[in-house]
C-alpha positions as a Python dict, from the first residue, in 0.01 Angstrom:
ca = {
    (1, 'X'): (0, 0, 0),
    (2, 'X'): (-33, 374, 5),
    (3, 'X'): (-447, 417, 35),
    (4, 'X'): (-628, 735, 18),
    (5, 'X'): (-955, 826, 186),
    (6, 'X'): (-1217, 1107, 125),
    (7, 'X'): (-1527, 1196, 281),
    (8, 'X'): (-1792, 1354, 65),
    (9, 'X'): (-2143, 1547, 61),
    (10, 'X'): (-2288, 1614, 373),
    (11, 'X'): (-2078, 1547, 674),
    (12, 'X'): (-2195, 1333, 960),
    (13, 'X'): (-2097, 1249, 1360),
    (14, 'X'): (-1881, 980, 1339),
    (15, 'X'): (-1656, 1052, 1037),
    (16, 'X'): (-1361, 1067, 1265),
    (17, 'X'): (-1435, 747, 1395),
    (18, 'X'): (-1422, 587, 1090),
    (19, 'X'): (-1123, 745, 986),
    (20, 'X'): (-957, 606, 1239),
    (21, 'X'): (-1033, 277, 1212),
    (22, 'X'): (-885, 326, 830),
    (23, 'X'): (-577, 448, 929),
    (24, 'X'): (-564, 200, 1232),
    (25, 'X'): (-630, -96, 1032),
    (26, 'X'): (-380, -20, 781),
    (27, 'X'): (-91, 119, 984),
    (28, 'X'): (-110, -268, 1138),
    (29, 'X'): (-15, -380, 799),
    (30, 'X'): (260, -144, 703),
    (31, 'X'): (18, 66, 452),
    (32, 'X'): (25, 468, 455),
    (33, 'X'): (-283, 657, 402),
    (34, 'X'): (-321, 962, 268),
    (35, 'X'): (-604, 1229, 322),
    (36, 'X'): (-792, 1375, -49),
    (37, 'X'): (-884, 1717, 162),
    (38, 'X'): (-1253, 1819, 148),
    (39, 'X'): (-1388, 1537, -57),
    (40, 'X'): (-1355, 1497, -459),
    (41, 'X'): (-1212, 1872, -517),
    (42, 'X'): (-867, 1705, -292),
    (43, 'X'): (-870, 1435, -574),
    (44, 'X'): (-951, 1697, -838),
    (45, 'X'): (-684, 1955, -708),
    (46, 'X'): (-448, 1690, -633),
    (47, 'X'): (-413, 1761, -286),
    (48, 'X'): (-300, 1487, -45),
    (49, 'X'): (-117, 1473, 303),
    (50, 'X'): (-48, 1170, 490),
    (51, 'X'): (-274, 1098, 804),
    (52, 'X'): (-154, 880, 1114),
    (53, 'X'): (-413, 747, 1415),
    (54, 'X'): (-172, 916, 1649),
    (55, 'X'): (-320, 1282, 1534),
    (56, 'X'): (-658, 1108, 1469),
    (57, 'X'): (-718, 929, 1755),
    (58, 'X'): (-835, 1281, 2000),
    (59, 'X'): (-1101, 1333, 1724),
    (60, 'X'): (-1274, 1033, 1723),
    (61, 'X'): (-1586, 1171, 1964),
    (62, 'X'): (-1609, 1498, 1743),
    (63, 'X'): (-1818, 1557, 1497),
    (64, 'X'): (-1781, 1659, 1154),
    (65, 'X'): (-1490, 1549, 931),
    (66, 'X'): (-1127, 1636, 1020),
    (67, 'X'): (-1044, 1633, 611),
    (68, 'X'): (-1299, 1828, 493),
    (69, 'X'): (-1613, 1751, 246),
    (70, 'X'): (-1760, 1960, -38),
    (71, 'X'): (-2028, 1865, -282),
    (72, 'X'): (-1808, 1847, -562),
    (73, 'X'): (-1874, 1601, -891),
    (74, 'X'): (-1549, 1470, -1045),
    (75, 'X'): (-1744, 1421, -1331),
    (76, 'X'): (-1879, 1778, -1368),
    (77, 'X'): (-1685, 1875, -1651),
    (78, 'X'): (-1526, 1642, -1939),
    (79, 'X'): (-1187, 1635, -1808),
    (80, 'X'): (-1259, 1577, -1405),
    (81, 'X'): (-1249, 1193, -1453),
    (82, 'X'): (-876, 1210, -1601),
    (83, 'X'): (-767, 1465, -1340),
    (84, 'X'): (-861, 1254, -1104),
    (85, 'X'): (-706, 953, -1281),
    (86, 'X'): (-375, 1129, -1323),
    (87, 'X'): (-378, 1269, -984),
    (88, 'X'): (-393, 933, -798),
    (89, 'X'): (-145, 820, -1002),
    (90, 'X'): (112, 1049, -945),
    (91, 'X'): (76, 1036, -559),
    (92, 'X'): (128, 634, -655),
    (93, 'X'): (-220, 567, -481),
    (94, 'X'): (-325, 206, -475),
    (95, 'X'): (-677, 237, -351),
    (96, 'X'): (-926, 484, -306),
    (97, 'X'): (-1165, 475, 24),
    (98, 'X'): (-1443, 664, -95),
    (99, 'X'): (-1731, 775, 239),
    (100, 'X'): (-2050, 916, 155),
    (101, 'X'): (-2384, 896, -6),
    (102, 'X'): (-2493, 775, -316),
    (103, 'X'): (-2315, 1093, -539),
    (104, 'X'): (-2002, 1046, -340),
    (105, 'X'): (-1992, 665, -417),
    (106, 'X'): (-2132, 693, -734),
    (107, 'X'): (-1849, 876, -853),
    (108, 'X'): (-1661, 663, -681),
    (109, 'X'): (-1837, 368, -881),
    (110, 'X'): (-1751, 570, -1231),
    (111, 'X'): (-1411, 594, -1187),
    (112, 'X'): (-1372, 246, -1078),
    (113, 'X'): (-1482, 180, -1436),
    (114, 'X'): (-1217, 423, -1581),
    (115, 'X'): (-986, 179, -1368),
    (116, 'X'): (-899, 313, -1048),
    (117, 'X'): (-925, 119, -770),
    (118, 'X'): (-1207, 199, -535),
    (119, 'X'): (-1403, 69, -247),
    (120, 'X'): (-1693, 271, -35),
    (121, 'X'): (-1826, 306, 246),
    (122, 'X'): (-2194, 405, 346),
    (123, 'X'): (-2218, 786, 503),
    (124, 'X'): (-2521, 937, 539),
    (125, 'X'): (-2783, 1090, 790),
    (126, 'X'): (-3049, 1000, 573),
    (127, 'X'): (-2963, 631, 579),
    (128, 'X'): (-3096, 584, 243),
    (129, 'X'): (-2842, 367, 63),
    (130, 'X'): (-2977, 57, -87),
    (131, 'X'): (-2824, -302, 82),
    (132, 'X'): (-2743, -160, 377),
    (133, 'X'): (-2892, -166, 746),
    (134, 'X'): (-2676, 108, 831),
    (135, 'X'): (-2536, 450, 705),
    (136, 'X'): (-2289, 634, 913),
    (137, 'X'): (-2411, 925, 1103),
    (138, 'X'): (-2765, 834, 1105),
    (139, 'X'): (-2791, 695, 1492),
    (140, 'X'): (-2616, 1061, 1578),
    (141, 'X'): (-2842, 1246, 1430),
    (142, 'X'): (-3136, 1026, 1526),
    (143, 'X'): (-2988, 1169, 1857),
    (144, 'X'): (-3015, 1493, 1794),
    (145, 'X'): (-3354, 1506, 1609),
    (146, 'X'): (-3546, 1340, 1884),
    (147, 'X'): (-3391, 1536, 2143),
    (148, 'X'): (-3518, 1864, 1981),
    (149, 'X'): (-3878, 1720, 1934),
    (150, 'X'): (-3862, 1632, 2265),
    (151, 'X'): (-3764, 1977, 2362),
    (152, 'X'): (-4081, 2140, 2161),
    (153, 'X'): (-4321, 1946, 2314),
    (154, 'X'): (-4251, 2096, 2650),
    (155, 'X'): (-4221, 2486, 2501),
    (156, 'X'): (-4532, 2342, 2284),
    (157, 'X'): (-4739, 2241, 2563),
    (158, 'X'): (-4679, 2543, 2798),
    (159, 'X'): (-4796, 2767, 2515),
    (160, 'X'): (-5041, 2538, 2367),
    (161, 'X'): (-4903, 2579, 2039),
    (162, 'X'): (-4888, 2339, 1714),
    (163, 'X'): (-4501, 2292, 1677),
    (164, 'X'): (-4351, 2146, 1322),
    (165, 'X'): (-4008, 2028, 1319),
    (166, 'X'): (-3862, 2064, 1007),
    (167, 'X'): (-3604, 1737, 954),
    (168, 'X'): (-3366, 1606, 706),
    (169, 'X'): (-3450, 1366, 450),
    (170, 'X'): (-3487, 1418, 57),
    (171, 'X'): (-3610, 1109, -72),
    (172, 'X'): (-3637, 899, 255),
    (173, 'X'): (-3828, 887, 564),
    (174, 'X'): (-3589, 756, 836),
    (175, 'X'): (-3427, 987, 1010),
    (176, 'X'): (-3809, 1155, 1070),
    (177, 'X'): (-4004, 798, 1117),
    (178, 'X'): (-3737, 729, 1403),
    (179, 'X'): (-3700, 1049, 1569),
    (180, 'X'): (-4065, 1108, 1570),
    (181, 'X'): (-4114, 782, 1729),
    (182, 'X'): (-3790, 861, 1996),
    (183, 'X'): (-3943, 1235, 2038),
    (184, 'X'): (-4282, 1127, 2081),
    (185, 'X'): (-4436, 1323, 1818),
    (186, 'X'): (-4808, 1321, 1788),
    (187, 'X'): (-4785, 1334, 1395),
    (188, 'X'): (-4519, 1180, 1160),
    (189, 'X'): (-4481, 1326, 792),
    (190, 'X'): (-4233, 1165, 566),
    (191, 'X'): (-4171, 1190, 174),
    (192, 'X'): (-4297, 741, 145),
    (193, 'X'): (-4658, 921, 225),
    (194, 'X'): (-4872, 1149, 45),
    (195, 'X'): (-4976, 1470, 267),
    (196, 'X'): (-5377, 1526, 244),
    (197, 'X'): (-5388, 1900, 394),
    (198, 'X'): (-5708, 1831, 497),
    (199, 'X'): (-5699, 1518, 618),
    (200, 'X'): (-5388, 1692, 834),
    (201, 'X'): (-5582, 1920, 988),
    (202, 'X'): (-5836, 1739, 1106),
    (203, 'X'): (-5616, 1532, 1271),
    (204, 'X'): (-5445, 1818, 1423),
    (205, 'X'): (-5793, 1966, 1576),
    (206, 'X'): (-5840, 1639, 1719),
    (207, 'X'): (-5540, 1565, 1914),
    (208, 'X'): (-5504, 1969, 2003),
    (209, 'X'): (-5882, 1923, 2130),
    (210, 'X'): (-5773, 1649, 2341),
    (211, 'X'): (-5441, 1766, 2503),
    (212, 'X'): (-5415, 2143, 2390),
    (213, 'X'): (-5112, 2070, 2210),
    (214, 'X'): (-4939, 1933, 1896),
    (215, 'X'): (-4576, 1830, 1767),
    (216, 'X'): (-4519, 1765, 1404),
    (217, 'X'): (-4219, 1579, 1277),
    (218, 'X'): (-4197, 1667, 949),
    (219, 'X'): (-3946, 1558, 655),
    (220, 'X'): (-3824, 1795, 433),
    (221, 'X'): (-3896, 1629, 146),
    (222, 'X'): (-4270, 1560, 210),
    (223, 'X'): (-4514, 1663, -80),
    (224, 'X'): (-4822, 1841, -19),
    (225, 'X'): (-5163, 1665, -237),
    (226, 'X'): (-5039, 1654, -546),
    (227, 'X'): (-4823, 1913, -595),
    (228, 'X'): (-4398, 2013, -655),
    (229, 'X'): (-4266, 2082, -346),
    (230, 'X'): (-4405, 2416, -247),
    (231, 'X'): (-4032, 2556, -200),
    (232, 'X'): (-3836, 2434, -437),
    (233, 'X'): (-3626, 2664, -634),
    (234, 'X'): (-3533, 2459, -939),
    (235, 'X'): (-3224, 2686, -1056),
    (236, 'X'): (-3057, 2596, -749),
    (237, 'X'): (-2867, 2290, -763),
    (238, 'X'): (-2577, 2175, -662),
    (239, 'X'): (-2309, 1978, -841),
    (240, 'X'): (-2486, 1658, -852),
    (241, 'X'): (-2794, 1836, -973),
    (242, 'X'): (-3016, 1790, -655),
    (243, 'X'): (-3255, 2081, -614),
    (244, 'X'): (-3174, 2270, -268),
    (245, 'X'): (-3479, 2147, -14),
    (246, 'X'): (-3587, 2324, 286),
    (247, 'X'): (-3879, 2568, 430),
    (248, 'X'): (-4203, 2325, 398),
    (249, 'X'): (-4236, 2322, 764),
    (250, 'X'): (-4288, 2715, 743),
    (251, 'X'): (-4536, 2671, 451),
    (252, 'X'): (-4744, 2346, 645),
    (253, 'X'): (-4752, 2570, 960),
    (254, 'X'): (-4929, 2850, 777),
    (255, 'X'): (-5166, 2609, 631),
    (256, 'X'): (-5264, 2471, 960),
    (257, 'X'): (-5294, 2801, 1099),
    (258, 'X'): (-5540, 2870, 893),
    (259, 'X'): (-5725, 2581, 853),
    (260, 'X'): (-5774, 2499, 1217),
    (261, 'X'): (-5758, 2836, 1411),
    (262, 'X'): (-5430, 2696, 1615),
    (263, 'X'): (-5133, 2923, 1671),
    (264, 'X'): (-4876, 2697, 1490),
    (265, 'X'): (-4489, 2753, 1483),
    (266, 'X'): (-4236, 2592, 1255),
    (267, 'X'): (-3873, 2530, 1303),
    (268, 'X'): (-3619, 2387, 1018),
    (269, 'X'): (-3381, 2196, 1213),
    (270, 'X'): (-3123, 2188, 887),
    (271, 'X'): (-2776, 2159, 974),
    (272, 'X'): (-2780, 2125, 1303),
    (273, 'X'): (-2852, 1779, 1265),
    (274, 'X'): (-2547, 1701, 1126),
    (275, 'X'): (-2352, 1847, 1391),
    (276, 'X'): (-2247, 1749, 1728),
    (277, 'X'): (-2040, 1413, 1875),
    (278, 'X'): (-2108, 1107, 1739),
    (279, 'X'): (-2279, 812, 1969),
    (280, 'X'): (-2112, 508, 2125),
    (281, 'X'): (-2303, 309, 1862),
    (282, 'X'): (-2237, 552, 1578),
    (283, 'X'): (-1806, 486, 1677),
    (284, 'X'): (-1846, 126, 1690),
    (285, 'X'): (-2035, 34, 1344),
    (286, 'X'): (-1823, 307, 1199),
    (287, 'X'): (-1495, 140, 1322),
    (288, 'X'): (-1581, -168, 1170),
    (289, 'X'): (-1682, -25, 865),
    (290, 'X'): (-1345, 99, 783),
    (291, 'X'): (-1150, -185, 884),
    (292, 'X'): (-1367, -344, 651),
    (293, 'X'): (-1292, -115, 382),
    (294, 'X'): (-915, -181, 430),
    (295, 'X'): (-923, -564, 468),
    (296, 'X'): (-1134, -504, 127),
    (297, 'X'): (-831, -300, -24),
    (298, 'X'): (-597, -583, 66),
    (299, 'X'): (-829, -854, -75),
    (300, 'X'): (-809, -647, -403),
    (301, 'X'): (-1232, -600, -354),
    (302, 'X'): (-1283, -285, -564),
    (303, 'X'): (-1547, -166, -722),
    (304, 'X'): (-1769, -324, -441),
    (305, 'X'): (-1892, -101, -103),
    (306, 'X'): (-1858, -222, 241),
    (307, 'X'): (-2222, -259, 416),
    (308, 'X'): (-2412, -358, 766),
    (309, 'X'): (-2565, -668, 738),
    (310, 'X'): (-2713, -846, 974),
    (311, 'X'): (-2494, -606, 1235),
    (312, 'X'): (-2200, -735, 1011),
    (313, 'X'): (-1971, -584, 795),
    (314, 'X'): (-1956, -732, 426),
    (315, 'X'): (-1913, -649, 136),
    (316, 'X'): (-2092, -608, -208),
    (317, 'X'): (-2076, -474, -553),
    (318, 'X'): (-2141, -120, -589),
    (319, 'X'): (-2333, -101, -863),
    (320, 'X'): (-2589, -307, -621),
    (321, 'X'): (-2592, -19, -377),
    (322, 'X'): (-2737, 249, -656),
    (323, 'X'): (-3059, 27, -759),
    (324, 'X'): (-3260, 273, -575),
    (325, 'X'): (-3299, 447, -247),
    (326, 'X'): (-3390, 268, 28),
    (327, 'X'): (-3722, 405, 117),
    (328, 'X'): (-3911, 305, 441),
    (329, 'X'): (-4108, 23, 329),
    (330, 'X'): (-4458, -147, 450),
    (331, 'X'): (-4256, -307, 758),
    (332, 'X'): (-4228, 14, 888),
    (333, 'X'): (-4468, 280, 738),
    (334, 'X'): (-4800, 154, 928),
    (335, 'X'): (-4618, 356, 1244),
    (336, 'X'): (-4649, 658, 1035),
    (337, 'X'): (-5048, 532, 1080),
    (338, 'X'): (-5038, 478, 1506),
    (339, 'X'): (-4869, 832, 1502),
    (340, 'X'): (-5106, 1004, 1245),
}
């Protein structure tokens, strides 16, 4: 078979890894793969080179993405989908590895009904895709979020400071429920639970009274009372039409400022979470998520997404994946309570 693999959206530690495994897996079998270079706009463009394990094994503990992402939508304009059609035919692709988010594999999902032949793969710090226990990149950047509340509690403490950490997550608390738990954060904020300002800072004058200082971990998709998010800009959107987030740390650090008295900082840790080497953990459940995905390509399993389940790799239907986001549910969300 000659397969082709993209990784789309944001990119995540452990990428690599699971690009390896791909190639790996298939090489065993006497299949080529072939790399669709930063994401959908590689299918669009029609640009595709051939990827071995030899050159891909040295990456596997570095982060990012060795072939590129970009937000782009295949389905943007009216003639993406056929583009895209056309393209993988002429390269004689037989299956399409799609890793990413819900956009990514949603496309992914559309064009398997236009009749290519697609199977995904769940990618994303957020860890928000429905069915499965486990998106790649989140355990990295779990990593990396805790480690930098940790690090403001000390700086926080010495200067007996309020410190908000501004972390990823649109629609889902995970990434900010988990690190906040890791980081020992006094306070937990994510988007499954309405912020009362007051009720806040009250609870912030309480703890400062009893220890002198605060840490915040704070999702970036948290809505204050009853309002829009305080920062959105709605003309900004990217391909997939998903306002740009980001900045509601700054905004709840003002407010607690001056509703309490407290010298309170904010910083937006952005980015930076999605960067750095991926974790022993992250390599392993990546690894056997692609050579999932490729025993799913020789099973002739497309249209369906390969998932964690049970700390096993199976695989589903895609269209199951996209009922919803997976949003931290009641199992989880009285620890937002203990840490509130």
């Amino acid at each position: 078979m000659r397969i082709a693999v993209l990784t789309g959206g944001g990119d995540s530690p452990g990428c690599n890894a699971v690009l390896y495994a791909i190639v790996l897996r298939a090489e065993a079998n006497g299949h080529d793969v072939f790399a669709a270079e930063f994401g959908w706009r590689g299918v669009l463009e029609g640009k595709f080179r051939r990827i071995t394990s030899r050159e891909l094994k040295d990456l596997v503990n570095i982060g990012g993405t060795c072939i590129g992402t970009s937000r782009t939508n295949p389905f943007k304009t009216p003639e993406g989908p056929g583009k895209c059609l056309d393209n993988l035919q002429k390269q004689g692709i037989d299956a399409l590895i799609t890793i990413g988010g819900d956009d990514t594999n949603g496309a992914g999902f559309k064009l398997f009904q236009l009749g290519a032949k697609v199977v995904g793969l769940p990618q994303t710090i957020d860890n928000d895709l429905s069915e499965t226990e486990y998106c790649i990149g989140f355990d990295s950047a779990l990593t990396t979020a805790s480690d930098a509340l940790e690090k403001l509690r000390t700086t926080s403490r010495s200067h007996r400071r309020v410190m908000v950490c501004e972390i990823m997550g649109r629609n889902a608390g995970w990434l900010t429920l988990f690190s906040g738990i890791a980081g020992l954060a006094d306070i937990i904020l994510i988007p499954e639970v309405k912020l009362d300002i007051t009720s806040l800072s009250e609870r912030v004058s309480s703890i400062y009274f009893k220890q002198d200082y605060v840490v915040i971990a704070l999702s970036e998709g948290v809505i204050p009372d009853n309002l829009s998010h305080p920062l959105v800009q709605e003309t900004e959107v990217d391909e997939f039409g998903h306002v740009r987030l980001g900045g509601v740390g700054n905004w709840l650090a003002q407010e607690i400022e001056q509703r309490t008295g407290i010298e309170t900082r904010a910083i937006v840790l952005g980015h930076l979470q999605r960067g750095g080497n991926p974790s022993a953990f992250e390599k392993v459940m990546g690894m056997l998520l692609g050579v999932k995905a490729v025993e799913m390509c020789e099973d002739g399993k497309f249209g369906e997404m390969a998932i964690i389940k049970n700390m096993k790799p199976i695989s589903i239907p895609m269209e199951e994946v996209f009922k919803g986001v997976k949003r931290v549910n009641e199992d989880y969300l009285h620890l937002t309570q203990i840490f509130m």
